[in-house]
The first five atom37 places (N, CA, C, CB, O) and aatype in JSON, in Angstrom:
{
  "aatype": [15, 0, 10, 15, 0, 6, 19, 1, 7, 1, 19, 3, 5, 19, 2, 9, 5, 1, 1, 0, 10, 18, 16, 1, 1, 0, 0, 6, 1, 2, 19, 15, 19, 2, 6, 12, 0, 0, 0, 19, 0, 4, 6, 19, 13, 5, 2, 1, 9, 0, 19, 7, 6, 1, 18, 1, 3, 6, 0, 7, 5, 17, 1, 5, 1, 16, 0, 15, 6, 14, 19, 1, 19, 14, 15],
  "atom_mask": [
    [1, 1, 1, 1, 1],
    [1, 1, 1, 1, 1],
    [1, 1, 1, 1, 1],
    [1, 1, 1, 1, 1],
    [1, 1, 1, 1, 1],
    [1, 1, 1, 1, 1],
    [1, 1, 1, 1, 1],
    [1, 1, 1, 1, 1],
    [1, 1, 1, 0, 1],
    [1, 1, 1, 1, 1],
    [1, 1, 1, 1, 1],
    [1, 1, 1, 1, 1],
    [1, 1, 1, 1, 1],
    [1, 1, 1, 1, 1],
    [1, 1, 1, 1, 1],
    [1, 1, 1, 1, 1],
    [1, 1, 1, 1, 1],
    [1, 1, 1, 1, 1],
    [1, 1, 1, 1, 1],
    [1, 1, 1, 1, 1],
    [1, 1, 1, 1, 1],
    [1, 1, 1, 1, 1],
    [1, 1, 1, 1, 1],
    [1, 1, 1, 1, 1],
    [1, 1, 1, 1, 1],
    [1, 1, 1, 1, 1],
    [1, 1, 1, 1, 1],
    [1, 1, 1, 1, 1],
    [1, 1, 1, 1, 1],
    [1, 1, 1, 1, 1],
    [1, 1, 1, 1, 1],
    [1, 1, 1, 1, 1],
    [1, 1, 1, 1, 1],
    [1, 1, 1, 1, 1],
    [1, 1, 1, 1, 1],
    [1, 1, 1, 1, 1],
    [1, 1, 1, 1, 1],
    [1, 1, 1, 1, 1],
    [1, 1, 1, 1, 1],
    [1, 1, 1, 1, 1],
    [1, 1, 1, 1, 1],
    [1, 1, 1, 1, 1],
    [1, 1, 1, 1, 1],
    [1, 1, 1, 1, 1],
    [1, 1, 1, 1, 1],
    [1, 1, 1, 1, 1],
    [1, 1, 1, 1, 1],
    [1, 1, 1, 1, 1],
    [1, 1, 1, 1, 1],
    [1, 1, 1, 1, 1],
    [1, 1, 1, 1, 1],
    [1, 1, 1, 0, 1],
    [1, 1, 1, 1, 1],
    [1, 1, 1, 1, 1],
    [1, 1, 1, 1, 1],
    [1, 1, 1, 1, 1],
    [1, 1, 1, 1, 1],
    [1, 1, 1, 1, 1],
    [1, 1, 1, 1, 1],
    [1, 1, 1, 0, 1],
    [1, 1, 1, 1, 1],
    [1, 1, 1, 1, 1],
    [1, 1, 1, 1, 1],
    [1, 1, 1, 1, 1],
    [1, 1, 1, 1, 1],
    [1, 1, 1, 1, 1],
    [1, 1, 1, 1, 1],
    [1, 1, 1, 1, 1],
    [1, 1, 1, 1, 1],
    [1, 1, 1, 1, 1],
    [1, 1, 1, 1, 1],
    [1, 1, 1, 1, 1],
    [1, 1, 1, 1, 1],
    [1, 1, 1, 1, 1],
    [1, 1, 1, 1, 1]
  ],
  "atom_positions": [
    [[7.09, 6.89, -14.73], [8.49, 7.37, -14.87], [9.32, 7.24, -13.35], [8.43, 9.02, -15.45], [8.77, 6.61, -12.46]],
    [[10.53, 7.81, -13.14], [11.7, 7.02, -11.95], [10.74, 8.57, -10.72], [14.52, 7.23, -12.57], [10.31, 9.72, -10.7]],
    [[11.01, 7.04, -9.77], [10.53, 7.97, -8.45], [12.17, 8.57, -7.6], [9.38, 6.68, -7.1], [13.15, 7.9, -7.29]],
    [[11.93, 9.97, -7.44], [13.17, 10.55, -6.87], [13.31, 9.88, -5.34], [13.05, 12.29, -6.84], [12.52, 9.93, -4.4]],
    [[14.02, 9.52, -5.4], [15.02, 9.39, -3.76], [14.12, 9.4, -2.46], [16.18, 10.95, -3.47], [13.95, 8.43, -1.72]],
    [[13.38, 11.06, -2.27], [12.56, 11.75, -1.23], [11.82, 10.5, -0.71], [11.54, 13.0, -1.81], [11.79, 9.89, 0.35]],
    [[10.98, 10.35, -2.44], [9.56, 10.19, -2.84], [10.07, 8.54, -2.13], [8.93, 10.52, -4.87], [9.55, 8.3, -1.03]],
    [[10.79, 7.7, -2.55], [10.82, 6.48, -2.82], [10.83, 5.94, -1.13], [12.12, 6.11, -3.89], [10.23, 4.98, -0.66]],
    [[11.85, 7.04, -0.36], [12.02, 6.7, 0.6], [10.39, 7.07, 1.7], [0.0, 0.0, 0.0], [9.89, 6.6, 2.73]],
    [[10.13, 7.93, 0.92], [8.18, 8.05, 2.2], [7.74, 6.71, 1.51], [6.36, 9.96, 1.74], [7.43, 5.73, 2.19]],
    [[7.72, 6.69, 0.36], [7.25, 5.08, 0.42], [7.35, 3.93, 1.11], [7.53, 4.61, -0.32], [6.47, 3.22, 1.59]],
    [[8.9, 3.78, 1.1], [9.33, 2.79, 1.66], [8.95, 2.9, 3.2], [10.7, 2.65, 1.33], [8.74, 1.92, 3.91]],
    [[8.89, 4.29, 3.67], [9.17, 3.86, 4.93], [7.02, 3.83, 4.91], [10.45, 5.21, 6.2], [6.6, 2.68, 5.07]],
    [[6.34, 4.48, 4.8], [5.25, 4.4, 5.11], [4.74, 2.54, 4.39], [4.54, 5.91, 4.53], [3.57, 2.16, 4.44]],
    [[5.91, 1.62, 3.76], [5.1, 0.61, 3.61], [5.54, -0.43, 4.71], [5.14, 0.11, 2.18], [5.19, -1.61, 4.71]],
    [[6.72, 0.43, 6.1], [7.49, -0.54, 6.4], [6.21, -0.05, 8.15], [9.7, -0.34, 6.14], [6.11, -0.69, 9.2]],
    [[5.73, 0.8, 7.88], [4.29, 0.69, 9.07], [3.93, 0.2, 9.11], [3.32, 1.12, 9.33], [3.91, -0.66, 10.0]],
    [[2.99, 0.33, 7.66], [1.85, -1.19, 7.14], [1.39, -2.27, 7.66], [2.24, -1.95, 6.25], [0.37, -2.7, 8.2]],
    [[3.41, -2.91, 7.07], [3.77, -4.35, 7.56], [3.65, -4.59, 8.97], [5.15, -4.71, 7.22], [3.08, -5.62, 9.33]],
    [[4.22, -3.6, 10.0], [4.27, -3.57, 11.61], [2.84, -3.22, 11.68], [5.41, -2.41, 12.46], [3.03, -3.08, 12.89]],
    [[1.9, -3.0, 11.58], [0.65, -3.03, 12.13], [0.37, -3.81, 11.72], [-0.16, -2.24, 12.1], [-0.18, -4.63, 12.45]],
    [[0.54, -4.18, 10.05], [-0.76, -6.06, 9.53], [0.17, -6.64, 10.47], [-0.8, -7.25, 7.27], [-0.23, -7.02, 11.57]],
    [[1.86, -6.8, 9.99], [1.62, -8.49, 11.33], [1.36, -8.24, 12.67], [3.13, -9.57, 11.67], [1.59, -9.27, 13.29]],
    [[0.91, -7.19, 13.55], [0.44, -7.05, 14.8], [-0.29, -7.82, 14.99], [0.0, -6.08, 15.14], [-0.16, -8.91, 15.55]],
    [[-1.84, -7.0, 14.18], [-3.16, -7.04, 14.58], [-3.24, -8.6, 13.84], [-4.25, -5.64, 14.0], [-4.2, -9.34, 14.09]],
    [[-2.21, -9.0, 12.98], [-2.24, -10.67, 12.38], [-1.91, -11.8, 13.51], [-0.94, -10.91, 11.09], [-2.37, -12.93, 13.63]],
    [[-0.79, -10.97, 14.46], [-0.69, -12.39, 15.65], [-1.95, -11.57, 16.11], [1.01, -12.74, 17.06], [-2.94, -12.03, 15.55]],
    [[-2.23, -10.64, 16.85], [-4.01, -10.59, 17.74], [-4.8, -11.14, 17.59], [-4.88, -9.71, 17.73], [-5.71, -11.07, 18.41]],
    [[-4.93, -12.29, 16.09], [-6.2, -12.35, 15.78], [-6.12, -13.86, 15.53], [-6.7, -11.36, 14.63], [-7.05, -14.67, 15.47]],
    [[-4.33, -14.15, 15.35], [-3.8, -16.51, 14.5], [-4.19, -15.62, 13.59], [-4.98, -18.81, 14.76], [-5.31, -15.26, 13.97]],
    [[-3.98, -15.21, 12.89], [-4.0, -14.92, 11.03], [-2.54, -15.21, 10.12], [-4.32, -13.01, 10.72], [-1.43, -15.01, 10.6]],
    [[-2.74, -15.62, 8.99], [-0.88, -14.87, 8.92], [-0.98, -13.42, 8.47], [0.37, -15.72, 7.5], [-1.92, -12.65, 8.68]],
    [[-0.43, -13.29, 8.15], [0.12, -11.71, 7.6], [-0.08, -11.21, 6.48], [1.41, -11.5, 7.54], [0.28, -10.07, 6.18]],
    [[-1.15, -12.62, 5.13], [-1.74, -12.09, 3.8], [-1.93, -12.16, 4.29], [-2.08, -12.06, 2.7], [-0.9, -11.9, 4.92]],
    [[-3.24, -12.57, 5.59], [-4.87, -12.26, 4.82], [-5.23, -11.39, 5.37], [-6.1, -13.23, 4.85], [-6.42, -11.16, 5.17]],
    [[-4.62, -10.57, 6.2], [-5.04, -9.43, 7.43], [-5.04, -8.58, 6.27], [-3.88, -8.96, 8.96], [-6.01, -8.15, 5.64]],
    [[-3.83, -8.41, 6.09], [-3.46, -7.31, 4.72], [-4.67, -7.75, 3.61], [-1.52, -7.65, 3.87], [-5.75, -7.3, 3.97]],
    [[-4.69, -8.13, 3.0], [-6.3, -8.79, 2.17], [-7.91, -8.2, 3.09], [-6.28, -11.12, 2.36], [-8.79, -7.64, 2.45]],
    [[-8.02, -8.43, 4.43], [-8.74, -8.23, 5.18], [-9.04, -7.16, 5.16], [-8.52, -8.56, 6.02], [-10.26, -7.0, 5.23]],
    [[-8.11, -5.75, 5.06], [-7.5, -3.67, 5.36], [-8.55, -3.98, 3.27], [-4.13, -2.89, 5.5], [-9.58, -3.48, 2.84]],
    [[-7.63, -4.91, 2.69], [-8.09, -3.93, 0.97], [-9.0, -4.53, 0.78], [-7.15, -3.9, -0.59], [-9.63, -4.04, -0.15]],
    [[-9.81, -6.05, 1.48], [-11.36, -5.99, 0.83], [-12.33, -4.76, 1.89], [-12.22, -7.95, 0.96], [-13.5, -4.6, 1.54]],
    [[-11.77, -3.82, 3.3], [-12.44, -2.86, 3.55], [-12.37, -2.22, 3.2], [-12.57, -2.54, 4.17], [-13.41, -1.66, 2.87]],
    [[-11.34, -1.72, 2.94], [-10.43, -0.03, 2.75], [-11.5, -0.52, 0.33], [-6.9, -0.19, 3.16], [-11.47, 0.55, -0.28]],
    [[-11.94, -1.32, -0.31], [-12.64, -1.04, -1.22], [-14.0, -1.16, -0.78], [-12.31, -1.7, -2.25], [-14.65, -0.25, -1.29]],
    [[-14.59, -1.78, -0.17], [-15.92, -1.28, 0.04], [-16.48, -0.27, 0.65], [-16.43, -1.94, 0.44], [-17.7, -0.14, 0.53]],
    [[-15.51, 0.93, 1.66], [-15.67, 1.86, 1.28], [-14.97, 3.24, 0.7], [-16.13, 1.85, 1.89], [-15.07, 4.42, 1.0]],
    [[-14.46, 2.75, 0.06], [-13.84, 3.9, -1.0], [-14.03, 3.76, -2.79], [-12.1, 3.85, -0.72], [-13.37, 4.26, -3.7]],
    [[-14.97, 3.05, -2.79], [-15.5, 2.31, -3.81], [-16.38, 3.56, -3.97], [-16.13, 0.73, -3.54], [-17.03, 3.82, -2.96]],
    [[-16.58, 4.57, -5.23], [-18.24, 4.86, -5.01], [-19.05, 4.56, -6.31], [-18.57, 6.55, -4.6], [-18.53, 4.38, -7.41]],
    [[-20.01, 4.54, -6.12], [-20.7, 4.12, -7.03], [-20.86, 4.86, -8.39], [-21.72, 3.95, -6.47], [-21.3, 6.01, -8.34]],
    [[-20.46, 4.2, -9.89], [-19.89, 4.94, -10.82], [-18.65, 4.6, -10.98], [0.0, 0.0, 0.0], [-18.43, 4.02, -12.04]],
    [[-17.74, 4.78, -10.28], [-16.2, 4.75, -9.85], [-15.62, 3.75, -10.36], [-15.91, 4.67, -8.43], [-16.53, 2.94, -10.19]],
    [[-14.57, 2.98, -11.02], [-13.98, 1.48, -11.65], [-13.15, 1.42, -10.93], [-13.44, 1.21, -13.1], [-12.3, 2.26, -10.64]],
    [[-13.37, 0.05, -10.45], [-11.87, -0.29, -10.15], [-11.42, -2.01, -11.2], [-11.78, -0.56, -8.0], [-11.86, -2.35, -12.29]],
    [[-10.66, -2.57, -10.52], [-9.51, -3.45, -11.53], [-10.73, -4.96, -10.4], [-6.73, -3.09, -11.09], [-11.67, -4.44, -9.8]],
    [[-10.66, -5.81, -10.31], [-11.26, -7.26, -9.24], [-10.27, -7.83, -9.45], [-12.69, -8.32, -9.55], [-9.45, -7.28, -10.19]],
    [[-10.04, -8.89, -8.99], [-8.89, -10.49, -8.64], [-8.47, -10.83, -9.95], [-9.75, -12.18, -7.91], [-7.31, -10.99, -10.32]],
    [[-9.66, -10.94, -10.71], [-9.01, -11.28, -12.16], [-8.61, -10.2, -12.96], [-9.93, -12.01, -13.05], [-8.58, -10.16, -14.19]],
    [[-8.29, -9.28, -12.1], [-8.07, -7.81, -13.98], [-9.17, -6.9, -14.34], [0.0, 0.0, 0.0], [-9.14, -5.72, -14.69]],
    [[-10.25, -7.82, -14.17], [-11.24, -6.8, -15.19], [-11.62, -5.74, -14.27], [-12.77, -7.56, -15.88], [-11.85, -5.72, -13.06]],
    [[-11.63, -4.62, -15.44], [-12.55, -3.86, -15.08], [-13.81, -3.68, -14.53], [-12.59, -3.55, -15.65], [-14.57, -4.09, -15.41]],
    [[-14.55, -3.27, -13.47], [-14.91, -3.27, -13.1], [-16.34, -1.78, -12.4], [-14.02, -3.91, -12.94], [-16.07, -0.83, -11.67]],
    [[-17.6, -2.11, -12.95], [-17.7, -0.55, -12.99], [-18.6, -0.05, -10.92], [-19.17, -0.08, -14.92], [-19.82, -0.1, -11.05]],
    [[-18.48, 0.06, -10.47], [-19.34, 0.22, -9.24], [-20.81, 0.69, -9.35], [-18.69, 1.16, -8.39], [-21.05, 1.77, -9.88]],
    [[-21.88, -0.18, -8.83], [-23.2, -0.04, -9.54], [-23.46, 0.64, -8.23], [-24.18, -1.46, -10.15], [-22.59, 0.91, -7.41]],
    [[-25.3, 1.02, -8.04], [-25.61, 1.07, -6.84], [-26.34, 0.0, -6.48], [-26.15, 2.12, -6.56], [-26.63, -0.17, -5.3]],
    [[-26.74, -0.85, -7.44], [-27.52, -1.94, -7.13], [-26.33, -3.34, -6.53], [-28.49, -2.29, -8.66], [-26.69, -4.16, -5.67]],
    [[-25.35, -3.36, -6.99], [-23.68, -4.47, -7.04], [-22.69, -3.66, -6.11], [-22.69, -4.6, -9.0], [-22.02, -2.69, -6.47]],
    [[-22.73, -4.17, -4.99], [-21.65, -4.32, -4.61], [-19.84, -4.25, -5.11], [-22.04, -5.16, -4.32], [-19.63, -4.7, -6.24]],
    [[-18.6, -3.73, -4.32], [-17.88, -3.78, -4.58], [-16.86, -4.95, -4.46], [-17.84, -2.96, -4.32], [-15.9, -4.91, -3.68]],
    [[-17.21, -6.26, -5.51], [-16.09, -7.03, -5.43], [-15.22, -7.86, -4.51], [-15.55, -6.46, -5.73], [-14.3, -8.32, -5.18]],
    [[-15.17, -8.11, -3.7], [-13.84, -8.34, -2.64], [-12.66, -9.29, -3.48], [-14.43, -9.35, -1.02], [-13.08, -9.7, -4.56]],
    [[-11.39, -9.65, -3.2], [-11.12, -11.4, -3.53], [-11.74, -12.14, -2.86], [-9.8, -12.02, -3.33], [-12.65, -11.6, -2.24]],
    [[-11.64, -13.01, -2.74], [-11.79, -14.28, -2.15], [-10.56, -14.73, -0.77], [-11.67, -15.29, -3.5], [-10.63, -15.82, -0.22]]
  ]
}
């Protein structure tokens, strides 16, 4: 469904701030912004997906996190 202009504005602002943070951290580490964003995404995946929850992997396949198998992070 369509987002209201207010919600779209908030989302855009968060994304602008996130991009600025990734840009700054990427420059500090001498890596690309995309590499920095991917590293953060991997960290979020590993810390926020609980055992039993499902997630989509890099290939678009749905996986379920188990106690014996960690979340598969993108290459």
